[in-house]
């Protein structure tokens, strides 16, 4: 099973299988100049333009019936500046390749999400994040950006150069231009010790503040229809390295988390009444474990079971209440939810449309197995999230529009004004951006 989107008979589909598009034209530029020329030509021909990475967004953020730009030839590291602690990468570089290449150089990102299939530009443009007390999303680690704007010119921005573009373009939603290179902060490779253990949901909710304060990276999964969670704390370690053994790793990460989980999902989809029983078994299948390894081997894990996802960022202080309401809703609804709910945090950042912009945030993600009706569950969850001024993840299912988003993002107008300046003709527009940006 491939980890990316697919293209068949001229139709592009995303990884989750819930979005498709038929672009009029497709290009795979081998240089920034080629990309800029393709943008200029599309503008002349009256075609809208979108770049697409690996299709890991569940929204139609990358869909277009115009020109589809595939960045897979724009990959690799351009430059490492050890003194400044930065690395400049081509936008189409998969995070997986970046992480491996950095480790080989004795370097690492400070924080990352839990999968690494996406391209660097796709992940940052949609606000992909992991969990962290002090360190935020991948975009929050950006030190500089290069993008091709609507007139085909190349714009470079950083805190010093075009700072107002930099403030917005780090999570630019593909609305301001096509990102061609990104400069990220990196640091010398370090070790993380992961401690994974089951815990009762009530206890996790009661101790949220301590768990957040005492751990650099805390997250947990709650299994609906149960009171069980699986918690994960990642903290820096002096070593020694104690990776998960090959057999244990295969058993827990491949067999249980992907293989058996896939079968359980298929059974649950065919016979929804079995889901609560499966959830009780699943929640007990994973035992406590501790291991120490380099960051990307601790932060990320393979995700082979396909799903559809909705995730909202709520103010961190609203997390306990949000979780209680979500549990009550599932318990009372008659819904059958076979996928765990994932909870993470991020500190406030200064990116215009970051889900953590200006406020310490907690992320609550709900998932449904691909092919299972998800609308009723997601609609009920979204009602809870929006009551707490939740901000939807830009790459995940949601129904919000510009009017709602302008109310939960204090700097929303700043972003749309910049877009008016950089793309007055809306070359990079599509239906999704029309809905969320107006």
Coordinates of C-alpha atoms in Angstrom, one line a residue:
X1 CA 0.0 0.0 0.0
X2 CA 1.6 3.3 -1.0
X3 CA 2.0 6.0 1.5
X4 CA 1.1 8.9 -0.8
X5 CA -1.6 10.1 -3.0
X6 CA -2.3 8.5 -6.4
X7 CA -2.9 9.6 -10.0
X8 CA -5.0 7.4 -12.3
X9 CA -6.4 8.3 -15.7
X10 CA -5.8 12.0 -15.0
X11 CA -7.6 11.9 -11.7
X12 CA -5.6 12.8 -8.6
X13 CA -6.7 11.3 -5.2
X14 CA -5.4 12.1 -1.7
X15 CA -4.1 9.6 0.8
X16 CA -7.3 9.4 2.7
X17 CA -9.3 8.7 -0.5
X18 CA -11.9 11.4 0.3
X19 CA -10.7 14.1 -2.2
X20 CA -10.2 13.8 -5.9
X21 CA -9.4 16.3 -8.7
X22 CA -8.9 16.3 -12.5
X23 CA -6.2 18.9 -13.3
X24 CA -6.1 20.3 -16.9
X25 CA -2.3 20.1 -16.9
X26 CA 0.4 18.7 -14.7
X27 CA 4.1 19.6 -14.5
X28 CA 7.0 18.3 -12.5
X29 CA 9.6 21.1 -12.7
X30 CA 13.3 20.2 -12.1
X31 CA 14.3 23.8 -11.0
X32 CA 12.8 26.9 -9.5
X33 CA 13.2 28.6 -12.9
X34 CA 11.1 25.9 -14.6
X35 CA 8.5 26.2 -11.8
X36 CA 8.3 30.0 -12.2
X37 CA 7.9 29.6 -16.0
X38 CA 5.1 27.1 -15.5
X39 CA 3.3 29.6 -13.2
X40 CA 3.7 32.4 -15.7
X41 CA 2.4 30.2 -18.6
X42 CA -0.6 29.0 -16.5
X43 CA -1.5 32.7 -15.7
X44 CA -1.4 33.5 -19.5
X45 CA -3.6 30.5 -20.2
X46 CA -6.1 31.4 -17.5
X47 CA -5.4 28.3 -15.4
X48 CA -5.4 28.3 -11.6
X49 CA -2.3 26.8 -10.0
X50 CA -1.8 24.4 -7.1
X51 CA 1.3 22.5 -5.8
X52 CA 0.6 19.1 -4.3
X53 CA 2.8 17.0 -2.1
X54 CA 2.0 13.5 -0.9
X55 CA -1.8 14.2 -0.5
X56 CA -1.8 13.7 3.3
X57 CA -4.4 16.5 3.7
X58 CA -8.0 15.4 4.2
X59 CA -9.3 18.7 2.9
X60 CA -9.3 19.8 -0.8
X61 CA -6.6 22.3 0.0
X62 CA -4.4 21.1 -2.9
X63 CA -7.1 20.2 -5.4
X64 CA -7.3 22.0 -8.7
X65 CA -8.8 21.7 -12.2
X66 CA -6.0 23.9 -13.5
X67 CA -2.3 23.4 -13.3
X68 CA -1.1 20.8 -10.8
X69 CA 2.6 21.2 -9.8
X70 CA 4.3 18.2 -8.5
X71 CA 7.5 19.1 -6.6
X72 CA 9.1 15.6 -6.4
X73 CA 12.2 16.7 -8.4
X74 CA 12.7 19.7 -6.1
X75 CA 14.2 17.7 -3.3
X76 CA 17.4 17.5 -1.2
X77 CA 19.4 19.7 1.1
X78 CA 20.7 22.9 -0.5
X79 CA 22.8 24.1 2.4
X80 CA 23.7 23.3 6.0
X81 CA 24.9 26.3 8.1
X82 CA 26.2 24.8 11.3
X83 CA 27.1 28.1 12.8
X84 CA 23.6 29.5 12.3
X85 CA 22.1 26.1 13.2
X86 CA 20.0 26.0 10.0
X87 CA 19.4 23.7 7.0
X88 CA 17.9 24.9 3.7
X89 CA 15.9 22.2 1.9
X90 CA 14.0 22.0 -1.4
X91 CA 10.3 22.2 -0.9
X92 CA 9.5 18.7 -2.3
X93 CA 11.8 16.9 0.1
X94 CA 9.9 14.2 2.0
X95 CA 10.3 14.7 5.8
X96 CA 11.4 11.0 6.0
X97 CA 14.4 11.8 3.7
X98 CA 15.2 15.0 5.5
X99 CA 15.2 13.3 8.9
X100 CA 17.5 10.5 7.7
X101 CA 19.8 13.0 6.0
X102 CA 20.0 15.3 9.0
X103 CA 20.8 12.3 11.3
X104 CA 23.6 11.3 9.0
X105 CA 25.0 14.9 9.5
X106 CA 24.6 14.6 13.3
X107 CA 21.6 17.1 13.2
X108 CA 17.9 17.0 14.0
X109 CA 14.8 19.1 14.1
X110 CA 13.7 20.0 17.6
X111 CA 10.2 18.7 17.2
X112 CA 8.2 16.9 14.5
X113 CA 4.8 15.3 13.8
X114 CA 4.0 11.7 14.2
X115 CA 4.3 10.7 10.5
X116 CA 7.0 11.7 8.1
X117 CA 5.5 10.8 4.7
X118 CA 4.7 14.4 3.8
X119 CA 6.8 16.9 1.9
X120 CA 8.5 19.6 3.9
X121 CA 6.4 22.3 2.1
X122 CA 3.1 20.4 2.4
X123 CA 3.6 19.7 6.1
X124 CA 4.5 23.3 6.9
X125 CA 1.9 25.0 4.7
X126 CA -0.9 23.2 6.5
X127 CA 0.5 23.6 10.0
X128 CA 1.6 20.0 10.7
X129 CA 2.7 19.6 14.3
X130 CA 3.6 17.1 17.0
X131 CA 3.3 17.7 20.7
X132 CA 5.4 20.0 22.8
X133 CA 5.6 22.0 26.0
X134 CA 8.2 24.5 24.6
X135 CA 8.5 23.6 20.9
X136 CA 5.7 24.0 18.4
X137 CA 4.9 23.0 14.9
X138 CA 7.4 22.3 12.1
X139 CA 6.4 25.7 10.7
X140 CA 7.4 27.4 14.0
X141 CA 11.0 26.1 13.3
X142 CA 11.2 27.9 9.9
X143 CA 13.9 30.6 9.6
X144 CA 13.5 31.5 6.0
X145 CA 11.3 30.8 2.9
X146 CA 11.6 31.1 -0.8
X147 CA 8.4 31.2 -2.9
X148 CA 7.3 31.8 -6.4
X149 CA 4.5 34.4 -6.4
X150 CA 1.7 35.0 -8.9
X151 CA 3.7 37.1 -11.3
X152 CA 6.3 34.4 -11.6
X153 CA 9.0 36.2 -9.5
X154 CA 10.9 34.5 -6.7
X155 CA 10.4 36.1 -3.2
X156 CA 12.7 35.4 -0.3
X157 CA 11.5 36.1 3.2
X158 CA 12.8 35.8 6.8
X159 CA 12.5 37.8 10.1
X160 CA 14.7 40.4 8.5
X161 CA 13.7 40.3 4.8
X162 CA 10.0 40.8 3.9
X163 CA 9.0 40.1 7.5
X164 CA 5.3 40.6 6.9
X165 CA 5.4 37.9 4.3
X166 CA 7.4 35.7 6.6
X167 CA 4.8 36.0 9.4
X168 CA 2.1 34.6 7.1
X169 CA 3.9 32.4 4.6
X170 CA 5.3 29.9 7.1
X171 CA 1.7 28.5 7.2
X172 CA 0.6 29.9 3.9
X173 CA -2.1 27.3 2.9
X174 CA -0.8 27.6 -0.7
X175 CA -2.6 30.9 -1.0
X176 CA 0.4 33.3 -1.2
X177 CA 2.6 31.4 -3.7
X178 CA 4.4 28.2 -4.4
X179 CA 7.0 27.5 -1.8
X180 CA 10.3 26.3 -3.4
X181 CA 12.7 26.1 -0.5
X182 CA 12.6 26.3 3.3
X183 CA 15.3 27.1 5.8
X184 CA 14.7 25.3 9.1
X185 CA 16.4 25.6 12.5
X186 CA 18.2 22.4 13.4
X187 CA 20.3 21.4 16.4
X188 CA 22.9 18.7 17.2
X189 CA 21.4 15.3 17.2
X190 CA 20.1 14.3 20.7
X191 CA 18.4 11.4 22.4
X192 CA 14.9 11.1 23.6
X193 CA 13.5 8.6 26.1
X194 CA 10.0 7.6 25.4
X195 CA 7.8 6.2 28.1
X196 CA 4.5 4.7 27.0
X197 CA 2.0 3.5 29.5
X198 CA -1.7 2.9 29.8
X199 CA -3.6 5.3 32.2
X200 CA -7.3 5.8 33.1
X201 CA -8.8 8.8 31.3
X202 CA -10.1 10.4 34.5
X203 CA -6.6 10.4 35.9
X204 CA -5.1 11.9 32.7
X205 CA -7.7 14.7 32.8
X206 CA -7.1 15.4 36.5
X207 CA -3.3 15.5 36.0
X208 CA -3.2 17.3 32.7
X209 CA -1.4 20.3 34.0
X210 CA 1.4 18.3 35.7
X211 CA 1.8 15.9 32.8
X212 CA 2.2 18.9 30.5
X213 CA 4.5 20.8 32.8
X214 CA 6.8 17.9 33.7
X215 CA 7.3 16.5 30.2
X216 CA 8.9 18.1 27.1
X217 CA 6.5 16.2 24.9
X218 CA 3.3 14.6 26.3
X219 CA 0.5 13.1 24.3
X220 CA -2.1 10.4 24.7
X221 CA -4.7 8.3 22.8
X222 CA -8.1 7.7 24.3
X223 CA -10.1 4.7 23.1
X224 CA -13.8 5.7 22.8
X225 CA -16.3 3.3 24.6
X226 CA -13.6 2.7 27.3
X227 CA -12.0 4.7 30.2
X228 CA -8.6 3.7 28.9
X229 CA -5.8 5.8 27.4
X230 CA -2.3 5.1 26.2
X231 CA 0.0 8.0 27.2
X232 CA 3.4 8.9 25.7
X233 CA 6.0 11.1 27.3
X234 CA 9.2 12.0 25.4
X235 CA 12.0 13.7 27.2
X236 CA 15.6 14.4 26.4
X237 CA 18.1 11.9 27.6
X238 CA 21.8 11.6 28.3
X239 CA 21.6 8.0 27.0
X240 CA 22.6 5.4 26.4
X241 CA 20.6 4.5 23.3
X242 CA 18.1 1.7 24.0
X243 CA 16.0 1.4 20.9
X244 CA 13.0 -0.8 20.7
X245 CA 14.2 -4.3 19.8
X246 CA 13.5 -5.4 16.2
X247 CA 11.1 -8.2 17.1
X248 CA 9.3 -6.1 19.8
X249 CA 9.2 -3.2 17.4
X250 CA 7.7 -5.3 14.6
X251 CA 5.2 -6.9 17.0
X252 CA 4.0 -3.6 18.6
X253 CA 4.4 -1.1 15.7
X254 CA 3.6 -3.3 12.7
X255 CA 1.6 -6.3 13.9
X256 CA -0.5 -4.6 16.6
X257 CA -0.6 -0.9 15.6
X258 CA -1.0 -1.6 11.8
X259 CA -1.8 -5.3 11.1
X260 CA -4.2 -6.4 13.9
X261 CA -5.5 -2.8 14.0
X262 CA -6.4 -3.0 10.3
X263 CA -8.2 -6.3 10.8
X264 CA -10.1 -4.8 13.8
X265 CA -11.1 -1.8 11.7
X266 CA -12.4 -4.0 8.9
X267 CA -14.4 -6.1 11.4
X268 CA -15.8 -2.9 13.0
X269 CA -16.7 -1.5 9.6
X270 CA -18.6 -4.7 8.7
X271 CA -20.2 -5.1 12.1
X272 CA -20.4 -1.8 14.0
X273 CA -22.0 -3.5 17.1
X274 CA -18.6 -5.3 17.8
X275 CA -16.7 -1.9 18.1
X276 CA -17.0 -1.3 21.9
X277 CA -15.7 -4.9 22.6
X278 CA -12.9 -4.4 20.1
X279 CA -12.0 -1.0 21.7
X280 CA -11.8 -2.7 25.1
X281 CA -9.4 -5.3 23.7
X282 CA -7.4 -2.8 21.7
X283 CA -6.9 -0.5 24.7
X284 CA -5.4 -3.3 26.6
X285 CA -3.2 -4.8 23.8
X286 CA -0.4 -2.2 24.1
X287 CA 1.6 -2.7 27.2
X288 CA 3.9 -0.1 28.9
X289 CA 7.4 0.3 27.4
X290 CA 10.4 2.6 27.7
X291 CA 13.0 3.1 25.0
X292 CA 15.7 5.7 24.1
X293 CA 16.6 6.7 20.5
X294 CA 17.3 9.6 18.1
X295 CA 14.3 12.0 17.7
X296 CA 12.7 10.9 14.5
X297 CA 12.7 7.3 15.6
X298 CA 10.8 8.3 18.7
X299 CA 8.5 11.0 17.4
X300 CA 7.3 9.3 14.3
X301 CA 5.7 5.9 13.6
X302 CA 4.3 4.2 10.5
X303 CA 0.6 4.7 9.7
X304 CA -0.6 2.1 7.2
X305 CA -4.2 1.9 8.3
X306 CA -6.1 4.5 6.2
X307 CA -8.4 6.8 7.9
X308 CA -10.2 10.2 7.7
X309 CA -9.4 12.8 10.4
X310 CA -10.7 16.0 11.9
X311 CA -8.6 17.9 14.4
X312 CA -9.2 21.2 16.2
X313 CA -6.9 23.3 18.4
X314 CA -8.6 24.6 21.5
X315 CA -7.1 26.9 24.1
X316 CA -5.1 24.7 26.4
X317 CA -7.1 25.6 29.5
X318 CA -10.3 24.4 27.7
X319 CA -8.9 20.9 27.1
X320 CA -10.3 19.1 30.1
X321 CA -13.8 20.4 29.5
X322 CA -13.6 19.6 25.8
X323 CA -12.5 16.0 26.5
X324 CA -15.3 15.5 29.1
X325 CA -17.9 16.8 26.6
X326 CA -16.5 14.6 23.8
X327 CA -16.7 11.4 26.1
X328 CA -20.3 12.3 27.2
X329 CA -21.3 12.8 23.6
X330 CA -19.9 9.5 22.4
X331 CA -21.4 7.6 25.4
X332 CA -24.9 9.1 24.7
X333 CA -24.9 9.1 21.0
X334 CA -25.1 5.5 19.9
X335 CA -22.2 6.2 17.6
X336 CA -19.6 3.4 17.2
X337 CA -16.1 4.8 17.1
X338 CA -13.3 2.4 16.3
X339 CA -10.4 4.8 16.2
X340 CA -8.7 6.3 19.2
X341 CA -8.8 10.1 19.8
X342 CA -5.4 11.7 19.8
X343 CA -4.5 14.6 22.2
X344 CA -1.4 16.8 21.9
X345 CA -0.3 20.3 22.9
X346 CA 1.7 23.3 21.4
X347 CA 2.9 26.5 22.9
X348 CA 1.7 29.8 21.4
X349 CA 3.5 31.0 18.3
X350 CA 3.6 34.2 16.2
X351 CA 2.5 32.8 12.8
X352 CA -0.5 34.6 11.4
X353 CA -2.7 31.5 10.7
X354 CA -1.1 29.0 12.9
X355 CA -3.6 27.0 14.9
X356 CA -1.4 28.0 17.9
X357 CA -1.2 31.6 16.9
X358 CA -1.1 33.8 20.0
X359 CA -2.4 31.1 22.4
X360 CA -1.1 27.9 24.2
X361 CA -3.1 25.2 22.4
X362 CA -4.3 21.7 22.8
X363 CA -5.1 19.5 19.8
X364 CA -7.9 17.0 19.8
X365 CA -8.1 14.7 16.8
X366 CA -10.9 12.4 15.9
X367 CA -10.6 9.7 13.3
X368 CA -12.7 7.2 11.4
X369 CA -11.5 4.2 9.4
X370 CA -11.5 4.9 5.7
X371 CA -14.8 3.9 4.1
X372 CA -16.8 4.2 7.3
X373 CA -19.5 6.9 7.5
X374 CA -17.8 9.7 9.6
X375 CA -20.2 12.7 9.1
X376 CA -22.4 12.2 12.2
X377 CA -19.4 11.7 14.6
X378 CA -17.4 14.6 13.1
X379 CA -20.4 16.9 13.1
X380 CA -21.1 16.2 16.8
X381 CA -17.3 16.6 17.7
X382 CA -17.1 19.8 15.7
X383 CA -20.0 21.3 17.6
X384 CA -18.0 20.8 20.8
X385 CA -14.7 22.1 19.4
X386 CA -16.3 25.3 18.0
X387 CA -18.1 26.0 21.3
X388 CA -14.5 26.4 22.7
X389 CA -13.4 28.7 19.9
X390 CA -11.6 25.8 18.3
X391 CA -9.4 26.3 15.2
X392 CA -9.6 23.5 12.7
X393 CA -6.3 22.0 11.3
X394 CA -6.0 23.4 7.7
X395 CA -5.4 19.9 6.3
X396 CA -8.1 18.0 8.1
X397 CA -11.8 17.6 7.6
X398 CA -13.9 20.6 8.9
X399 CA -16.9 22.7 7.8
X400 CA -15.7 26.2 8.9
X401 CA -15.7 29.2 6.6
X402 CA -14.0 32.6 6.5
X403 CA -16.6 34.3 8.7
X404 CA -16.0 31.8 11.5
X405 CA -12.2 31.8 11.1
X406 CA -12.0 35.6 11.2
X407 CA -13.5 35.4 14.6
X408 CA -11.0 32.9 16.1
X409 CA -7.9 34.3 14.4
X410 CA -7.1 37.8 15.6
X411 CA -4.7 38.4 12.6
X412 CA -7.0 36.9 9.9
X413 CA -7.3 40.3 8.2
X414 CA -3.6 40.6 8.1
X415 CA -3.3 37.4 6.1
X416 CA -6.1 38.3 3.6
X417 CA -4.6 41.7 3.0
X418 CA -1.2 40.2 2.2
X419 CA -2.9 37.7 -0.1
X420 CA -4.6 40.7 -1.9
X421 CA -1.1 42.2 -2.4
X422 CA 0.7 39.0 -3.5
X423 CA -2.1 37.3 -5.5
X424 CA -4.6 40.0 -6.5
X425 CA -5.9 37.8 -9.5
X426 CA -6.3 34.7 -7.2
X427 CA -4.1 32.5 -9.4
X428 CA -3.6 30.2 -6.4
X429 CA -7.3 30.1 -5.6
X430 CA -9.4 26.9 -5.3
X431 CA -12.8 26.0 -3.8
X432 CA -11.3 25.3 -0.4
X433 CA -9.4 28.6 -0.2
X434 CA -12.5 30.5 -1.3
X435 CA -14.4 28.9 1.6
X436 CA -11.8 29.5 4.3
X437 CA -10.3 32.8 3.2
X438 CA -13.3 34.4 1.5

